Amino acid sequence: MDLIRTAAELKAATDDWRAAGDSVGLVPTMGALHAGHRSLIQRARSEQDRVIVSIFVNPLQFGPGEDLDTYPRDEAADLAVTERDGVDLVWAPAVEEVYPPGVDLPLPDPGPVGETFEGAARPGHFEGVLKVVHRLFDLTGPSAAYFGEKDAQQLFLVRRMTVAEPEMGMTIVACPTVREASGLALSSRNARLAPEERQQASCLFLALTEAAEHARAGERDAQVLVALMAREIGGTTLARLDYAAVVDEATFTRAATIDAPSRAIVAARFPGARLIDNLLLPMPGR
Ligand code: PAF
């Protein structure tokens, strides 16, 4: 496995692979790799000739007062994971390699969807995400890039960005959320939850599954599902609900009724970490 730090080396390596006819899978990460990341890496490994993992804590997607400085970082542990999972190349650059001073990089516009939900809670977050993801795509020219469904709004916006730029010629592969036995979605930030918070954190998944059960049983009114989710999360002592909503899967805007593929989404603040989760709802009666 190669560990490289410069943009020039990354571009040269991927150019060589493409010239040799190899397909290239990219798994963008901010490190602190867990089983969720490993599922992306393993999927990429099973589908592509070459696999790149980028490890970069992107300062542009953190707002003032967020956890950029304390975001978990453990490069040695990450490299052990990528080595074990058969990654060909890890790119772990310094900030100047990603954003070279004086160079104007594309700044894809997240549009109105980028200002709702996570974008409302974290202004500027999706501008930062799309800028770094676009830069990664430019440097690596991947055949496919692998993203977790846990960050559903991010996935929606990245996918829309690539649809708007078909010349990128790549596929976005959505990989299912990996969960603990309690239902808690894996996240690097879970490490910051105290034991009691961790226990209560499964309320996000419980809320989503309750919404899904009611949808399956025929409930079509999104407000009813939202109220159920809010009650489940609000019933815990340590979670403070940020939002619970049902969005249309095709537009990521609020749905009033469940008559097209829809996703329940939730966010809650615990003392140690802010958590998000989501679930695709079954269509009523299915
Ligand atoms: O999902 C993440 O870890 C980050 O948002 C990403 C896609 C690596 C961009 O920094």
Short mmCIF file of C-alpha atoms and ligand atoms in Angstrom, two decimals:
data_model
loop_
_atom_site.label_atom_id
_atom_site.label_comp_id
_atom_site.label_asym_id
_atom_site.label_seq_id
_atom_site.Cartn_x
_atom_site.Cartn_y
_atom_site.Cartn_z
CA MET A 1 0.00 0.00 0.00
CA ASP A 2 1.34 3.43 -0.94
CA LEU A 3 0.98 6.35 1.43
CA ILE A 4 1.32 9.63 -0.40
CA ARG A 5 0.86 13.21 0.71
CA THR A 6 1.07 15.41 -2.37
CA ALA A 7 -1.56 16.18 -4.99
CA ALA A 8 0.99 15.73 -7.80
CA GLU A 9 1.83 12.18 -6.72
CA LEU A 10 -1.84 11.30 -6.35
CA LYS A 11 -2.66 12.55 -9.82
CA ALA A 12 0.37 10.78 -11.35
CA ALA A 13 -0.51 7.45 -9.70
CA THR A 14 -4.15 7.54 -10.82
CA ASP A 15 -3.21 8.71 -14.34
CA ASP A 16 -0.92 5.67 -14.62
CA TRP A 17 -3.66 3.31 -13.47
CA ARG A 18 -6.20 4.71 -15.89
CA ALA A 19 -3.65 4.57 -18.72
CA ALA A 20 -3.21 0.86 -17.91
CA GLY A 21 -7.00 0.42 -18.20
CA ASP A 22 -7.60 -0.09 -14.48
CA SER A 23 -10.83 1.06 -12.86
CA VAL A 24 -10.33 3.29 -9.82
CA GLY A 25 -12.53 3.37 -6.72
CA LEU A 26 -12.30 6.32 -4.34
CA VAL A 27 -13.35 6.21 -0.69
CA PRO A 28 -13.21 9.76 0.71
CA THR A 29 -12.87 9.88 4.50
CA MET A 30 -11.85 12.14 7.35
CA GLY A 31 -10.05 9.27 9.06
CA ALA A 32 -10.91 7.72 12.45
CA LEU A 33 -11.90 4.72 10.34
CA HIS A 34 -14.53 2.36 11.73
CA ALA A 35 -16.57 -0.56 10.42
CA GLY A 36 -18.75 1.85 8.41
CA HIS A 37 -15.71 3.07 6.46
CA ARG A 38 -14.48 -0.50 6.12
CA SER A 39 -17.75 -1.49 4.45
CA LEU A 40 -17.13 1.24 1.84
CA ILE A 41 -13.53 0.12 1.33
CA GLN A 42 -14.53 -3.53 1.01
CA ARG A 43 -17.27 -2.70 -1.49
CA ALA A 44 -14.79 -0.66 -3.54
CA ARG A 45 -12.24 -3.48 -3.29
CA SER A 46 -14.78 -5.98 -4.61
CA GLU A 47 -15.79 -3.76 -7.55
CA GLN A 48 -12.65 -1.91 -8.71
CA ASP A 49 -9.13 -2.78 -9.86
CA ARG A 50 -7.62 -0.05 -7.71
CA VAL A 51 -8.80 1.48 -4.45
CA ILE A 52 -7.81 4.86 -3.03
CA VAL A 53 -8.74 6.05 0.45
CA SER A 54 -8.32 9.74 1.18
CA ILE A 55 -7.84 10.78 4.80
CA PHE A 56 -8.32 14.50 5.25
CA VAL A 57 -10.11 16.41 7.99
CA ASN A 58 -11.49 19.14 5.76
CA PRO A 59 -11.46 22.46 7.65
CA LEU A 60 -13.91 24.04 5.20
CA GLN A 61 -16.80 21.85 6.30
CA PHE A 62 -16.51 22.80 9.99
CA GLY A 63 -18.18 25.97 11.22
CA PRO A 64 -16.87 28.30 13.91
CA GLY A 65 -17.24 26.64 17.32
CA GLU A 66 -17.49 23.14 15.78
CA ASP A 67 -15.12 20.30 16.58
CA LEU A 68 -12.39 20.75 13.94
CA ASP A 69 -9.62 20.86 16.54
CA THR A 70 -10.87 17.91 18.52
CA TYR A 71 -12.08 15.76 15.60
CA PRO A 72 -10.67 12.26 16.28
CA ARG A 73 -7.39 11.66 14.43
CA ASP A 74 -5.31 8.46 14.53
CA GLU A 75 -3.36 8.01 11.32
CA ALA A 76 -1.41 4.95 12.47
CA ALA A 77 -4.63 3.09 13.30
CA ASP A 78 -6.21 4.21 10.02
CA LEU A 79 -3.25 2.94 8.01
CA ALA A 80 -3.43 -0.43 9.75
CA VAL A 81 -7.10 -0.67 8.67
CA THR A 82 -6.46 0.32 5.06
CA GLU A 83 -3.49 -2.04 4.80
CA ARG A 84 -5.59 -4.92 6.17
CA ASP A 85 -8.42 -4.18 3.74
CA GLY A 86 -6.15 -4.24 0.70
CA VAL A 87 -6.24 -0.55 -0.21
CA ASP A 88 -3.76 0.34 -2.98
CA LEU A 89 -3.14 3.94 -2.06
CA VAL A 90 -3.86 6.24 0.86
CA TRP A 91 -3.76 9.96 0.26
CA ALA A 92 -3.24 11.85 3.53
CA PRO A 93 -2.43 15.40 2.48
CA ALA A 94 -1.73 18.62 4.35
CA VAL A 95 -4.25 21.46 3.88
CA GLU A 96 -2.02 23.25 1.32
CA GLU A 97 -2.05 20.21 -0.97
CA VAL A 98 -5.82 20.17 -1.05
CA TYR A 99 -6.23 23.95 -1.24
CA PRO A 100 -3.03 25.33 -2.79
CA PRO A 101 -2.66 29.00 -1.86
CA GLY A 102 -3.56 31.32 -4.73
CA VAL A 103 -5.33 28.62 -6.78
CA ASP A 104 -9.04 29.14 -7.45
CA LEU A 105 -10.71 25.75 -7.20
CA PRO A 106 -14.28 25.03 -8.32
CA LEU A 107 -16.84 25.82 -5.63
CA PRO A 108 -19.93 23.75 -6.53
CA ASP A 109 -23.16 25.33 -5.31
CA PRO A 110 -25.20 23.11 -2.95
CA GLY A 111 -28.27 25.25 -3.76
CA PRO A 112 -31.32 25.50 -1.49
CA VAL A 113 -31.07 21.87 -0.31
CA GLY A 114 -27.67 22.77 1.11
CA GLU A 115 -29.32 25.25 3.46
CA THR A 116 -31.81 22.87 5.05
CA PHE A 117 -31.43 20.29 7.84
CA GLU A 118 -27.65 19.73 8.21
CA GLY A 119 -27.02 22.88 6.19
CA ALA A 120 -29.25 24.92 8.51
CA ALA A 121 -27.57 23.49 11.61
CA ARG A 122 -24.11 23.89 10.10
CA PRO A 123 -24.03 26.92 7.77
CA GLY A 124 -21.40 26.57 5.04
CA HIS A 125 -20.97 22.84 5.75
CA PHE A 126 -22.07 21.60 2.34
CA GLU A 127 -20.09 24.25 0.44
CA GLY A 128 -17.03 22.82 2.21
CA VAL A 129 -18.03 19.22 1.53
CA LEU A 130 -18.68 19.78 -2.18
CA LYS A 131 -15.47 21.77 -2.61
CA VAL A 132 -13.29 19.02 -1.15
CA VAL A 133 -15.18 16.20 -2.89
CA HIS A 134 -14.92 18.00 -6.24
CA ARG A 135 -11.18 18.45 -5.67
CA LEU A 136 -10.81 14.74 -4.85
CA PHE A 137 -12.72 13.78 -7.98
CA ASP A 138 -10.57 16.11 -10.11
CA LEU A 139 -7.34 14.68 -8.75
CA THR A 140 -8.28 11.00 -8.90
CA GLY A 141 -10.75 10.81 -11.83
CA PRO A 142 -12.38 7.76 -10.22
CA SER A 143 -14.63 5.27 -11.99
CA ALA A 144 -16.72 5.23 -8.81
CA ALA A 145 -16.75 6.93 -5.41
CA TYR A 146 -18.21 5.28 -2.32
CA PHE A 147 -20.31 7.15 0.26
CA GLY A 148 -22.30 5.99 3.29
CA GLU A 149 -26.07 6.38 3.38
CA LYS A 150 -25.77 7.64 6.94
CA ASP A 151 -24.93 11.07 5.56
CA ALA A 152 -27.98 11.06 3.31
CA GLN A 153 -28.05 14.78 2.58
CA GLN A 154 -24.34 14.77 1.71
CA LEU A 155 -24.90 11.78 -0.55
CA PHE A 156 -27.82 13.53 -2.25
CA LEU A 157 -25.78 16.68 -2.91
CA VAL A 158 -22.66 14.84 -4.10
CA ARG A 159 -24.74 12.74 -6.45
CA ARG A 160 -26.50 15.81 -7.80
CA MET A 161 -23.12 17.50 -8.35
CA THR A 162 -21.89 14.58 -10.46
CA VAL A 163 -25.16 14.43 -12.42
CA ALA A 164 -24.68 18.14 -13.22
CA GLU A 165 -21.15 17.37 -14.46
CA PRO A 166 -21.56 14.18 -16.55
CA GLU A 167 -18.08 14.74 -18.03
CA MET A 168 -16.75 13.45 -14.69
CA GLY A 169 -17.91 10.08 -16.03
CA MET A 170 -18.21 8.43 -12.66
CA THR A 171 -20.70 6.59 -10.51
CA ILE A 172 -21.61 7.41 -6.93
CA VAL A 173 -22.10 4.21 -4.96
CA ALA A 174 -24.32 4.49 -1.86
CA CYS A 175 -23.46 1.96 0.84
CA PRO A 176 -25.85 0.96 3.65
CA THR A 177 -25.38 2.41 7.13
CA VAL A 178 -23.49 0.11 9.49
CA ARG A 179 -25.02 -0.08 12.97
CA GLU A 180 -24.18 -1.33 16.42
CA ALA A 181 -26.41 -4.07 17.83
CA SER A 182 -28.47 -1.32 19.54
CA GLY A 183 -29.18 0.27 16.15
CA LEU A 184 -26.83 3.21 16.75
CA ALA A 185 -25.29 4.18 13.40
CA LEU A 186 -21.50 4.02 13.45
CA SER A 187 -19.83 7.42 13.46
CA SER A 188 -16.38 8.64 14.40
CA ARG A 189 -18.07 11.02 16.83
CA ASN A 190 -19.72 8.16 18.82
CA ALA A 191 -16.40 7.84 20.66
CA ARG A 192 -17.28 11.06 22.47
CA LEU A 193 -20.50 9.71 24.00
CA ALA A 194 -20.42 8.84 27.69
CA PRO A 195 -21.76 5.33 28.48
CA GLU A 196 -25.23 6.61 29.40
CA GLU A 197 -25.39 8.82 26.30
CA ARG A 198 -24.40 5.85 24.17
CA GLN A 199 -27.23 3.83 25.64
CA GLN A 200 -29.75 6.56 24.93
CA ALA A 201 -28.30 7.26 21.47
CA SER A 202 -30.19 4.28 20.04
CA CYS A 203 -33.30 6.50 20.33
CA LEU A 204 -32.50 7.88 16.86
CA PHE A 205 -32.78 4.46 15.26
CA LEU A 206 -35.79 3.55 17.41
CA ALA A 207 -37.52 6.72 16.21
CA LEU A 208 -36.74 5.91 12.58
CA THR A 209 -37.88 2.29 12.85
CA GLU A 210 -41.10 3.38 14.54
CA ALA A 211 -41.76 5.77 11.65
CA ALA A 212 -40.98 2.97 9.18
CA GLU A 213 -43.37 0.56 10.94
CA HIS A 214 -46.19 3.07 10.82
CA ALA A 215 -45.48 3.79 7.15
CA ARG A 216 -45.54 0.07 6.42
CA ALA A 217 -48.85 -0.22 8.24
CA GLY A 218 -50.33 2.43 5.94
CA GLU A 219 -49.67 5.79 7.58
CA ARG A 220 -49.22 8.30 4.76
CA ASP A 221 -49.21 11.55 6.71
CA ALA A 222 -45.61 12.70 7.16
CA GLN A 223 -46.57 14.93 10.09
CA VAL A 224 -47.79 11.90 12.05
CA LEU A 225 -44.46 10.16 11.46
CA VAL A 226 -42.52 13.28 12.40
CA ALA A 227 -44.48 13.58 15.65
CA LEU A 228 -43.75 9.92 16.50
CA MET A 229 -40.03 10.41 15.92
CA ALA A 230 -39.93 13.64 17.92
CA ARG A 231 -41.72 11.93 20.81
CA GLU A 232 -39.30 8.99 20.84
CA ILE A 233 -36.20 11.20 20.85
CA GLY A 234 -37.77 13.79 23.16
CA GLY A 235 -38.55 11.00 25.64
CA THR A 236 -34.89 10.52 26.51
CA THR A 237 -33.20 12.63 29.16
CA LEU A 238 -29.94 13.35 27.35
CA ALA A 239 -30.92 13.94 23.70
CA ARG A 240 -32.06 17.34 22.48
CA LEU A 241 -33.91 17.00 19.19
CA ASP A 242 -32.47 19.11 16.42
CA TYR A 243 -34.87 18.00 13.69
CA ALA A 244 -37.07 15.10 12.67
CA ALA A 245 -38.47 15.18 9.16
CA VAL A 246 -39.63 13.13 6.21
CA VAL A 247 -38.10 14.09 2.86
CA ASP A 248 -38.86 13.15 -0.70
CA GLU A 249 -36.03 10.86 -1.81
CA ALA A 250 -35.86 12.51 -5.25
CA THR A 251 -35.58 16.13 -4.06
CA PHE A 252 -34.53 15.99 -0.40
CA THR A 253 -37.30 18.46 0.40
CA ARG A 254 -40.00 17.94 3.05
CA ALA A 255 -42.71 15.49 2.05
CA ALA A 256 -46.30 16.03 3.20
CA THR A 257 -47.49 12.53 2.34
CA ILE A 258 -45.75 9.26 1.71
CA ASP A 259 -46.77 8.63 -1.86
CA ALA A 260 -43.31 8.58 -3.40
CA PRO A 261 -40.05 7.10 -2.08
CA SER A 262 -39.36 9.03 1.12
CA ARG A 263 -36.70 9.08 3.81
CA ALA A 264 -37.10 9.78 7.51
CA ILE A 265 -34.21 11.88 8.83
CA VAL A 266 -33.29 12.88 12.39
CA ALA A 267 -30.61 14.83 14.23
CA ALA A 268 -30.13 15.18 17.98
CA ARG A 269 -27.58 16.76 20.27
CA PHE A 270 -26.13 14.80 23.16
CA PRO A 271 -23.74 16.41 25.62
CA GLY A 272 -20.80 14.61 23.96
CA ALA A 273 -21.75 14.71 20.28
CA ARG A 274 -24.38 15.69 17.75
CA LEU A 275 -25.74 12.62 15.94
CA ILE A 276 -27.65 12.16 12.69
CA ASP A 277 -29.39 9.16 11.17
CA ASN A 278 -31.98 8.30 8.52
CA LEU A 279 -34.01 5.45 7.06
CA LEU A 280 -35.71 4.93 3.72
CA LEU A 281 -39.40 4.46 4.48
CA PRO A 282 -41.34 1.54 3.06
CA MET A 283 -44.19 2.64 0.81
CA PRO A 284 -47.50 2.24 2.67
CA GLY A 285 -48.73 -1.33 2.64
CA ARG A 286 -45.41 -2.81 1.47
O1 PAF B 1 -18.35 12.06 5.05
C1 PAF B 1 -17.20 12.48 5.29
O2 PAF B 1 -16.40 11.86 5.99
C2 PAF B 1 -16.76 13.81 4.71
O3 PAF B 1 -17.82 14.71 4.65
C3 PAF B 1 -16.08 13.67 3.33
C4 PAF B 1 -17.04 13.12 2.29
C5 PAF B 1 -14.87 12.77 3.44
C6 PAF B 1 -15.62 15.04 2.83
O4 PAF B 1 -14.70 15.62 3.71
#
